[in-house]
Amino acid sequence: MSNRIVLDITDRQSFAGGRGFGDSGAYERLRGRARIAVDPAAPAQAGIVDLDKAPVNGDGLVEFSTDVCILKPVDPAKGNRRLFFDYGNRGNMRMLQFFNDAAASNDPMTPGHAGNGFLFRRGYSVVWGAWQGDILPGDGRLCLDVPVARDGDAPITGLVRSEFIFENPGITCHPLSGRPATHSYPTVSRDTRRASLTRRRYPGDEREPVLPEAWSFAVVQTGTGLDGQGGERGIAPSDSHIYLPGGFEPGWIYELVYTARDPLVLGLGHVAVRDLVSFLRHADADDAGTANPLAAGGGIERAYAWGRSQTGRAIRDFIYRGFNADAAGRKVFDGMLPHVAGAGRMWMNHRFANVTSAAGQDWEAHHHYADSFPFAYAETTDPHSGRSDAILKRPDTDPLVLHTQTGTEYWQRRGSLVHTDPLGNDIDDHPMARIYLWSSSQHFADPNEERPATSSAFRSPSNIVRTSMLFRAMLDAMDRWASDGTAPPDSRVPRRADGTLVSVTEWRAAFPDIPGVLKPLRAAPLPLFDFGPDAGIFTTQPPRVIEADAYTVLVPQVDADGNDIAGVRAPMVAAPLATYTGWNVRARGYGNGALYWFTGSTLAFADTVAERHATGDPRPATAERYADVEAYKAAIEAAARALVADGLMLEEDVERAVAAAENWDRPRHDVDLPG
């Protein structure tokens, strides 16, 4: 038996009000659903945990389905015959926001959703397809429906661990998954004595039990009451929610371990992406009665994929597990662009996985198994197991890879292990991969953000470095590499050999003593865990920590301002108005001193010499660096043109960078100098 796919397009509308995009012309939006059926015993699906326990149809195939959205030229002949797949992030569409500087939306329709039109002017057919099987519908998210695994007629049960972290008081009830939009595995018993709820201040602290009688498996229901009594509130038993009447206290890590039932076969997410994109590349205009909307105009010649953070990890796992070969052995993606994945892979192919969960940072989700050997694209050896392995190891079907990451990944996501061995030694690039540090930038960099974010939970304003121009250059570089073999720019990462990749101790010695700034004491270490004897079925929860700091994690060295020396310096970093870091430190009461999620910092320079002397700031003031705002704009333009010359920025983005520098790049920077 072979895999089957049926694509049902249920909605077709004009995109962006019929606006034309250069030579590509107008675009249209298609929405629908792909129904997929696979042979659970076929080699193409080998290794998917619990697939053999999923229900089958009359033909012996396992069925599942995924939401699909496509933006394509109305006239296929005007497109570039390239498919660009957006993995999204937790069901959300992200590509237009980052490549087109567009307004974020899960319902892209308007001119605002087209942004600067970059992808459309290039002629790409943009495709979204759901791959995460534990996302719930809502807010326009794309969903993947996968089957529940069963042991014959009996449910499968097992231990599940969830983490709850809150920054605001008054929260008493929450889904067991830890996220409102994520499926919760139901408890087999609402008897709290058969579960464990604990809390602790720091990941390494001893867990403090919350007494069984202090909480329950229940949900808070609210609504309008009768007889003019106003709002009502009720507490109802629930096998999918936790209720703590006294409220979850901010600044604590709560952890629930309970016995759940009905695991989802989440490894099918890789199959969903593989089979959908393979169909769009290879199916005829009317294949087995199902129209392929991208087959006209010569069809698809090249296919690329992009994902950031969670979905960057999904891309790395997709490659590692061999899913870039379809069921017929054909290459699926010619090139893939994982962004801010760090050294992680998507650990979703295990029983009772929570795919939404964050990825094992310094403080949050510290015991989540997101990072496991191998970390690098090239082959390295694990000192703990003695095993040699690589992410890229199937040269006939592996894609080309452009891996990009920010300063945050070195501090929170073990980013150095992408280009070192597990002991921290430099390694050579894999010939099919390039790696780039986007210096002194932050994990999430919304191109349309106007000012830094602040919070009582972290100490410094967030990092506001713009990097979207680098995405556009990366895609053009990938297309040249895949199409005619033109090599992209060499990797730009910090190296041990030249002293730009260092220990945190060495980094602390070099980072300037900025008044009021608390320097991090460490980057997020990478523990070695024992979840039990079967890597696909975790039987030890919480996991036993074999070694708390099992691999060498290093960070980029900085210049006298505190900005990263190595990597690709966006214009704002090359001509700075602040020290921009990939880290932010948690405030008192919220894990004081630990690193905060994926947030960086903007540590503004003093405006004038007098201010610098008054505050004791060792960094030259803005007025000492730039004679006036015109000098600042000239420095930004020079930095932009240097990136263009190196193939790391497009000429069209130079003007945008200079325009943003007007008036001292306010309001992103609170500069108190004449504009």
XYZ file of C-alpha atoms in Angstrom:
675
model
C 0.000 0.000 0.000
C 1.165 3.547 -0.721
C 0.493 6.840 0.980
C -2.538 8.754 -0.213
C -3.395 12.448 -0.084
C -6.498 14.357 -1.069
C -6.379 18.155 -1.054
C -9.766 19.854 -0.733
C -9.702 23.594 -1.508
C -12.815 25.069 0.098
C -12.125 28.794 -0.234
C -10.500 30.849 -3.013
C -10.291 34.660 -2.828
C -8.345 37.534 -4.290
C -5.408 38.557 -2.058
C -4.536 42.124 -1.055
C -7.476 43.579 -2.932
C -6.125 42.410 -6.287
C -2.916 44.428 -5.925
C -0.220 43.549 -8.438
C 3.283 42.673 -7.310
C 5.758 43.617 -10.019
C 6.178 41.009 -12.746
C 4.322 38.435 -10.639
C 1.013 40.239 -10.951
C -1.914 39.664 -8.628
C -2.137 36.885 -6.042
C -4.966 34.726 -4.755
C -5.481 32.947 -1.454
C -6.586 29.326 -1.228
C -7.657 27.607 1.995
C -8.604 24.016 2.540
C -7.629 20.746 4.099
C -5.390 17.857 3.117
C -6.546 14.361 4.051
C -3.646 11.924 4.281
C -3.555 8.148 4.707
C -0.337 6.194 5.287
C 0.712 2.588 5.610
C 1.873 2.166 9.239
C 4.193 -0.690 8.250
C 5.913 1.071 5.338
C 9.591 2.098 5.647
C 8.618 5.712 4.891
C 6.897 5.906 8.293
C 9.427 3.805 10.230
C 10.237 5.005 13.711
C 7.068 6.995 14.415
C 6.196 6.198 18.009
C 2.801 4.497 18.492
C 1.916 4.544 14.788
C 1.383 0.792 15.065
C -1.237 1.501 17.738
C -3.261 3.999 15.679
C -6.624 2.958 14.204
C -6.654 2.008 10.512
C -9.301 2.286 7.802
C -10.638 -0.536 5.660
C -7.467 -0.468 3.561
C -5.209 -0.777 6.591
C -4.071 2.855 6.401
C -3.791 5.394 9.233
C -5.727 8.573 8.447
C -5.068 12.155 9.573
C -5.648 15.636 8.136
C -4.115 19.094 8.112
C -5.228 22.667 7.448
C -3.655 24.245 4.365
C -3.352 27.846 3.173
C -1.685 28.932 -0.082
C -0.883 32.341 -1.569
C -0.061 31.986 -5.271
C 0.077 34.104 -8.422
C -3.249 34.258 -10.216
C -1.335 33.641 -13.437
C 0.992 30.697 -12.617
C 3.211 31.550 -15.579
C 4.197 34.781 -13.807
C 5.463 32.976 -10.700
C 9.023 31.792 -10.146
C 8.057 28.102 -9.880
C 9.239 28.060 -6.288
C 7.289 26.888 -3.261
C 8.153 28.491 0.084
C 6.733 26.554 3.042
C 6.136 28.304 6.363
C 6.170 25.939 9.322
C 4.480 28.676 11.318
C 4.839 28.611 15.086
C 2.337 26.803 17.305
C -0.185 26.979 14.484
C 0.432 30.667 13.731
C 1.478 32.028 10.335
C 4.751 33.917 10.653
C 6.466 34.150 7.257
C 4.895 37.352 5.937
C 5.619 39.140 9.190
C 9.342 38.448 9.005
C 10.096 38.358 5.273
C 7.682 41.100 4.176
C 7.653 43.266 7.321
C 3.899 42.705 7.274
C 1.316 42.861 10.017
C 1.086 39.488 11.765
C -2.083 37.598 10.864
C -3.479 34.073 10.688
C -5.923 35.323 8.059
C -3.730 37.055 5.450
C -5.978 38.939 3.048
C -5.337 42.681 3.073
C -2.614 44.904 1.555
C -1.266 45.310 5.099
C -0.714 41.556 5.224
C 1.385 41.803 2.062
C 3.792 44.225 3.743
C 6.562 45.344 1.413
C 5.586 42.578 -1.024
C 9.036 40.961 -1.115
C 7.953 37.304 -1.443
C 5.277 38.170 -3.980
C 7.532 40.382 -6.079
C 9.895 37.411 -6.217
C 7.024 35.215 -7.434
C 6.937 32.637 -4.631
C 3.970 30.403 -3.940
C 3.720 30.630 -0.158
C 2.322 27.533 1.554
C 1.266 26.906 5.123
C 0.369 23.474 6.451
C -0.204 22.378 10.034
C 2.294 19.954 11.529
C 1.623 20.225 15.281
C -1.002 17.692 16.324
C -1.706 18.982 19.842
C -2.825 22.498 18.872
C -6.463 23.415 19.543
C -8.564 25.416 17.060
C -8.979 29.147 17.654
C -7.590 32.530 16.601
C -7.184 31.257 13.044
C -4.466 28.751 13.943
C -3.710 25.943 11.497
C -4.489 22.558 13.040
C -3.394 18.986 12.412
C -5.749 16.207 13.476
C -3.853 13.029 14.372
C -5.187 9.764 15.825
C -5.103 8.620 19.440
C -3.011 5.521 20.099
C -4.701 2.616 21.865
C -3.635 -0.773 23.145
C -6.271 -2.763 21.289
C -9.588 -1.928 22.931
C -7.908 -0.452 26.013
C -6.594 3.081 26.514
C -2.859 3.663 26.818
C -1.787 5.377 30.025
C 1.464 6.833 31.265
C 3.169 9.576 33.242
C 2.879 13.177 32.057
C 4.739 16.188 33.456
C 3.510 19.768 33.032
C 5.052 23.045 34.144
C 3.145 26.182 35.141
C 4.824 29.594 35.397
C 2.889 32.813 35.982
C 3.911 36.457 36.214
C 0.562 37.848 37.376
C -1.330 37.016 40.581
C -4.891 35.741 40.780
C -4.690 32.755 38.410
C -6.359 29.744 39.987
C -7.164 27.444 37.065
C -5.218 26.287 34.031
C -5.254 23.513 31.406
C -3.060 20.536 32.288
C -0.996 21.131 29.145
C 0.226 24.446 30.565
C -1.141 26.402 27.564
C -4.754 27.384 26.762
C -4.347 26.564 23.052
C -2.668 23.184 23.596
C -4.402 19.825 23.974
C -4.249 18.415 27.510
C -3.869 14.712 28.088
C -6.732 13.797 30.453
C -5.933 12.352 33.853
C -7.029 8.782 34.522
C -8.027 9.752 38.049
C -9.102 13.000 39.687
C -7.783 11.727 43.030
C -4.987 14.212 43.710
C -3.263 11.704 46.002
C -2.369 9.774 42.858
C -0.593 12.783 41.360
C 2.167 15.144 42.487
C 2.044 18.957 42.453
C 5.228 20.707 43.569
C 6.767 24.137 43.353
C 10.274 25.572 43.528
C 12.009 28.921 43.083
C 14.840 27.753 40.840
C 15.154 24.677 38.606
C 17.770 23.058 40.839
C 15.918 23.651 44.105
C 14.302 20.846 46.041
C 10.659 20.483 45.034
C 8.179 21.626 47.688
C 4.996 19.502 47.701
C 1.619 21.195 47.410
C -0.685 19.137 49.625
C -3.237 16.995 47.729
C -6.124 18.620 49.582
C -4.976 22.096 48.504
C -5.771 21.570 44.809
C -7.999 19.560 42.510
C -8.581 18.440 38.943
C -11.290 20.977 38.194
C -12.206 23.891 35.966
C -13.539 27.361 36.832
C -16.681 28.243 34.878
C -17.815 31.856 34.650
C -20.779 33.583 33.076
C -23.803 35.774 33.648
C -26.062 34.826 36.557
C -29.836 35.075 36.918
C -32.127 37.385 38.914
C -29.860 40.383 38.506
C -27.058 38.827 40.529
C -24.364 39.690 37.967
C -21.524 37.316 37.155
C -21.422 33.768 38.451
C -18.506 31.442 39.078
C -18.656 27.682 39.382
C -16.087 24.965 40.050
C -16.660 21.761 38.096
C -14.662 18.508 38.069
C -12.404 18.238 35.024
C -9.929 15.656 33.811
C -8.082 18.307 31.763
C -7.622 21.225 34.194
C -5.892 21.973 37.468
C -7.513 24.214 40.104
C -5.589 25.830 42.963
C -8.039 27.891 45.073
C -5.301 29.992 46.653
C -3.883 30.882 43.243
C -0.555 30.174 41.582
C 2.046 32.463 43.095
C 4.095 34.447 40.567
C 7.809 33.755 40.509
C 7.521 30.037 41.251
C 7.943 27.012 39.013
C 4.967 24.687 39.539
C 5.287 21.121 38.287
C 2.516 18.549 37.972
C 3.186 14.843 37.428
C 0.117 12.689 36.844
C -1.033 9.563 35.032
C -2.722 10.418 31.738
C -4.458 8.509 28.989
C -4.886 8.647 25.212
C -1.538 9.742 23.713
C -1.620 11.397 20.302
C 0.553 10.058 17.476
C 2.368 13.364 17.115
C 5.268 12.053 15.012
C 2.843 12.172 12.070
C 3.510 15.915 11.935
C 6.677 15.233 9.945
C 4.720 13.017 7.550
C 2.078 15.737 7.095
C 4.699 18.259 5.919
C 6.523 15.718 3.772
C 3.461 14.376 1.977
C 1.776 17.760 1.472
C 4.856 19.390 -0.065
C 5.656 16.290 -2.120
C 2.110 16.355 -3.502
C 2.354 20.052 -4.395
C 5.697 19.426 -6.125
C 4.901 16.268 -8.030
C 1.161 15.729 -8.449
C -0.392 16.562 -11.795
C -3.083 19.177 -12.205
C -5.621 16.397 -11.722
C -3.940 13.510 -9.950
C -6.273 10.725 -8.775
C -9.162 13.163 -8.954
C -7.504 15.758 -6.722
C -6.475 19.063 -8.257
C -2.971 20.284 -7.443
C -3.312 24.093 -7.424
C 0.432 24.572 -8.054
C 0.757 22.215 -11.022
C -0.150 24.757 -13.712
C 2.417 27.014 -15.350
C 5.093 24.337 -15.365
C 4.617 23.320 -11.737
C 7.091 23.685 -8.880
C 10.779 23.518 -9.705
C 12.254 24.205 -6.241
C 10.869 23.981 -2.707
C 12.208 25.740 0.382
C 11.062 25.821 4.004
C 11.494 28.277 6.855
C 10.686 28.028 10.519
C 11.646 30.016 13.582
C 12.208 28.875 17.170
C 9.888 25.894 17.767
C 9.558 25.279 14.054
C 13.265 25.752 13.438
C 13.704 22.818 15.797
C 11.039 20.939 13.823
C 13.042 21.496 10.625
C 16.232 20.137 12.201
C 14.380 17.068 13.454
C 12.663 16.593 10.073
C 16.073 16.474 8.393
C 17.706 14.280 11.036
C 14.981 11.630 10.914
C 15.148 11.381 7.139
C 11.779 12.861 6.257
C 13.218 14.983 3.449
C 12.836 11.890 1.290
C 9.198 11.239 0.412
C 7.582 7.813 0.232
C 8.945 7.386 -3.304
C 12.475 8.378 -2.272
C 12.348 11.839 -3.895
C 13.814 14.939 -2.255
C 11.089 17.094 -0.671
C 12.827 20.416 0.080
C 15.829 21.675 -1.874
C 16.718 24.064 0.932
C 15.622 24.719 4.511
C 16.158 27.807 6.663
C 15.829 27.082 10.396
C 15.964 30.278 12.450
C 16.619 30.643 16.214
C 16.437 26.890 16.783
C 19.724 26.863 18.685
C 21.104 23.353 19.110
C 17.646 21.832 19.555
C 15.425 19.483 17.642
C 11.673 19.073 17.964
C 11.231 16.335 20.562
C 7.700 15.362 19.562
C 8.165 11.746 18.531
C 7.546 10.258 21.956
C 4.477 9.161 23.849
C 2.555 11.989 25.573
C 4.717 14.687 23.980
C 3.822 18.344 24.521
C 4.975 20.034 21.326
C 4.082 23.556 22.509
C 6.338 23.388 25.551
C 9.272 25.785 25.639
C 12.705 24.400 24.919
C 14.742 23.951 28.064
C 16.063 27.359 29.076
C 18.044 28.508 32.116
C 14.938 28.900 34.324
C 11.832 27.931 32.346
C 11.181 24.371 31.107
C 14.678 23.530 32.297
C 13.952 19.802 32.356
C 12.263 19.694 28.958
C 14.099 17.347 26.620
C 14.483 19.652 23.623
C 18.210 19.333 23.009
C 19.785 15.940 22.441
C 22.818 14.732 20.538
C 23.588 15.280 17.663
C 23.550 19.060 17.753
C 25.649 19.883 14.666
C 25.011 19.406 10.963
C 28.489 17.898 10.566
C 29.472 14.676 12.290
C 30.682 14.852 15.892
C 31.084 12.322 18.697
C 29.091 12.281 21.920
C 31.517 11.957 24.862
C 28.850 10.287 26.999
C 27.767 7.509 24.652
C 30.733 7.380 22.289
C 28.287 7.563 19.382
C 29.103 9.589 16.251
C 26.237 11.242 14.398
C 25.154 14.308 12.395
C 21.942 16.035 11.392
C 22.955 16.011 7.721
C 23.869 12.420 6.843
C 21.849 11.534 3.716
C 23.582 13.441 0.890
C 21.246 12.170 -1.813
C 18.107 13.574 -0.187
C 19.248 16.075 2.462
C 18.432 19.734 1.772
C 20.842 22.631 1.728
C 20.675 24.461 5.072
C 21.085 28.112 6.039
C 20.930 28.107 9.851
C 20.546 31.527 11.474
C 20.508 32.376 15.172
C 20.721 35.380 17.448
C 22.637 36.175 20.591
C 19.769 34.716 22.610
C 20.391 31.189 21.337
C 23.922 31.178 22.728
C 22.617 32.114 26.173
C 19.353 30.175 26.321
C 19.444 27.528 23.566
C 23.055 26.211 23.522
C 23.629 27.762 20.101
C 27.397 27.222 20.203
C 26.890 23.449 19.858
C 25.626 23.975 16.298
C 29.204 24.757 15.232
C 31.360 23.092 17.900
C 31.738 19.537 19.078
C 30.162 18.606 22.446
C 33.394 19.598 24.208
C 33.332 23.107 22.728
C 35.962 22.715 20.013
C 35.473 24.412 16.638
C 34.364 22.110 13.824
C 34.331 22.641 10.071
C 31.071 23.415 8.306
C 29.176 20.622 6.670
C 29.467 21.324 2.912
C 25.664 21.545 2.632
C 25.190 24.003 5.514
C 26.075 27.554 6.476
C 25.570 29.033 9.944
C 25.178 32.697 10.828
C 25.031 34.527 14.150
C 22.934 37.663 13.825
C 25.075 39.567 16.285
C 23.632 41.177 19.407
C 20.046 40.521 18.373
C 17.107 38.880 20.129
C 15.244 35.604 19.585
C 12.011 37.367 18.547
C 12.538 40.530 16.521
C 9.241 41.933 15.273
C 10.160 44.215 12.351
C 7.222 46.468 13.176
C 7.936 46.883 16.888
C 8.091 50.570 17.767
C 9.691 50.567 21.195
C 11.330 48.160 23.644
C 9.124 46.014 25.845
C 9.353 46.330 29.620
C 8.070 44.179 32.453
C 8.249 43.828 36.206
C 9.561 40.302 35.599
C 12.814 41.309 33.850
C 15.328 44.046 34.480
C 16.095 45.789 31.179
C 14.111 47.031 28.162
C 13.985 44.352 25.488
C 16.320 44.162 22.514
C 15.042 46.166 19.526
C 17.604 45.352 16.800
C 16.008 45.017 13.346
C 17.025 41.907 11.425
C 14.283 41.279 8.844
C 16.529 42.526 6.035
C 18.772 39.533 6.730
C 15.903 37.099 6.109
C 15.402 38.485 2.629
C 19.082 38.170 1.761
C 19.169 34.622 3.125
C 16.302 33.510 0.889
C 17.897 34.987 -2.222
C 21.162 33.277 -1.269
C 19.395 29.953 -0.807
C 17.665 30.225 -4.170
C 20.962 30.870 -5.948
C 22.634 27.986 -4.102
C 19.872 25.503 -4.898
C 19.261 26.725 -8.446
C 22.700 27.147 -9.956
C 25.176 26.162 -7.267
C 26.282 29.700 -6.394
C 27.626 29.304 -2.865
C 26.191 31.575 -0.170
C 28.424 33.761 1.985
C 30.717 31.832 4.309
C 29.412 31.054 7.785
C 29.759 33.910 10.239
C 29.918 32.565 13.773
C 32.164 33.113 16.778
C 35.113 30.732 16.982
C 37.356 29.445 19.739
C 40.322 29.772 17.407
C 40.093 33.573 17.173
C 38.858 34.214 20.709
C 35.347 35.294 19.713
C 33.665 32.233 21.314
C 34.341 32.102 25.032
C 33.224 30.859 28.415
C 30.838 33.003 30.442
C 33.715 33.751 32.833
C 35.756 35.193 29.965
C 32.697 37.046 28.705
C 32.033 38.628 32.121
C 35.591 39.945 32.212
C 35.117 41.676 28.861
C 31.547 42.969 29.228
C 31.562 46.620 30.381
C 30.448 47.531 33.896
C 27.303 49.385 32.875
C 25.674 51.170 35.833
C 22.730 49.214 37.233
C 23.170 46.191 34.944
C 23.427 42.716 36.471
C 25.611 40.458 34.339
C 24.459 36.862 33.898
C 26.445 34.273 35.828
C 25.890 31.511 33.282
C 24.321 30.504 30.026
C 21.635 27.823 30.165
C 23.476 24.551 30.808
C 22.545 21.362 28.982
C 21.689 18.532 31.390
C 21.858 14.853 30.575
C 18.583 13.197 31.578
C 17.288 9.721 32.290
C 13.624 9.442 31.241
C 13.618 5.652 31.379
C 14.860 2.810 29.182
C 12.785 3.636 26.066
C 13.525 6.954 24.332
C 10.017 6.991 22.890
C 8.139 6.251 26.114
C 9.170 8.304 29.146
C 8.646 6.294 32.325
C 10.634 8.515 34.702
C 8.942 11.837 35.490
C 10.377 14.172 36.507
C 13.485 12.932 34.750
C 16.545 11.912 36.711
C 19.395 14.355 36.055
C 22.475 12.277 35.269
C 24.713 15.299 34.796
C 23.586 18.901 35.256
C 26.113 20.431 32.845
C 26.848 17.643 30.391
C 28.089 19.560 27.320
C 30.283 22.628 26.835
C 28.140 25.682 26.116
C 29.931 28.885 25.070
C 28.878 32.466 24.246
C 30.006 35.197 21.806
C 32.763 37.495 23.028
C 31.943 41.214 23.052
C 33.622 44.502 22.206
C 34.146 47.426 24.585
C 30.484 48.428 24.174
C 29.282 44.922 25.073
C 28.094 44.091 21.554
C 28.952 40.759 19.926
C 32.174 40.891 17.913
C 31.608 38.011 15.514
C 28.698 37.262 13.229
C 26.519 39.344 10.943
C 26.119 42.802 12.421
C 22.831 44.375 11.356
C 23.185 48.118 10.668
C 21.828 49.000 14.124
C 24.600 46.915 15.730
C 27.379 48.133 13.456
C 26.364 51.752 14.185
C 24.946 51.373 17.701
C 22.987 53.652 19.992
C 23.104 51.091 22.793
C 24.525 47.813 23.956
C 22.242 45.129 22.566
C 22.305 41.727 24.234
C 20.621 38.399 23.607
C 19.911 37.997 27.329
C 17.785 39.665 29.962
C 17.959 38.946 33.686
C 14.946 38.059 35.789
C 13.910 40.587 38.428
C 13.527 40.079 42.153
C 10.523 37.892 42.924
C 10.548 36.274 39.474
C 13.645 34.083 39.643
C 16.031 36.920 40.472
C 19.337 36.605 38.592
C 18.302 33.836 36.203
C 17.868 34.450 32.487
C 14.392 35.448 31.297
C 12.718 33.404 28.540
C 14.027 34.473 25.082
C 14.215 38.207 25.744
C 17.289 40.339 25.112
C 18.189 43.805 26.357
C 18.691 47.334 25.051
C 21.132 49.154 27.339
C 21.188 52.704 26.014
C 24.340 54.769 25.823
C 24.470 58.052 27.697
C 23.377 60.845 25.392
C 26.115 63.296 26.355
C 29.564 63.325 27.961
C 28.123 65.055 31.027
C 25.549 62.275 31.455
C 28.214 59.600 31.021
C 30.379 61.154 33.730
C 27.423 61.622 36.048
C 26.430 57.959 35.781
C 29.896 56.439 35.613
C 29.157 54.751 32.288
C 32.407 53.494 30.701
C 30.963 53.498 27.166
C 31.374 56.586 24.937
C 28.220 58.701 24.803
C 26.103 58.992 21.681
C 27.276 62.582 21.176
C 30.890 61.353 21.204
C 30.172 58.809 18.464
C 28.099 60.890 16.037
C 28.453 64.630 15.500
C 24.753 64.868 14.675
C 21.886 62.798 13.366
C 23.199 63.064 9.809
C 26.432 61.445 10.924
C 24.434 58.659 12.533
C 22.463 58.114 9.330
C 25.696 58.029 7.338
C 27.093 55.360 9.671
C 23.938 53.275 9.239
C 24.147 53.589 5.461
C 27.826 52.603 5.430
C 27.067 49.515 7.536
C 24.176 48.571 5.254
C 26.242 48.922 2.104
C 29.000 46.764 3.586
C 26.428 44.002 4.164
C 25.163 44.370 0.595
C 28.722 43.978 -0.685
C 29.061 40.778 1.344
C 25.803 39.317 0.021
C 24.118 39.539 3.413
C 21.644 42.344 2.671
C 19.717 43.469 -0.396
C 20.167 46.835 -2.072
C 16.450 47.591 -1.617
C 16.902 47.475 2.176
C 19.571 50.177 2.322
C 17.001 52.919 1.866
C 14.782 51.346 4.539
C 17.668 51.247 7.018
C 18.528 54.890 6.435
C 14.883 55.949 6.715
C 14.612 54.182 10.073
C 17.654 56.123 11.316
C 15.868 59.469 10.924
C 15.421 61.351 14.178
C 17.841 59.009 16.019
C 15.653 55.973 15.271
C 12.990 57.153 17.712
C 10.864 55.755 19.315
C 12.962 52.573 19.408
C 15.711 54.599 21.057
C 14.960 57.244 23.653
C 17.736 59.578 22.531
C 17.692 63.059 24.073
C 19.620 64.884 21.353
C 18.493 67.233 18.561
C 16.938 65.217 15.705
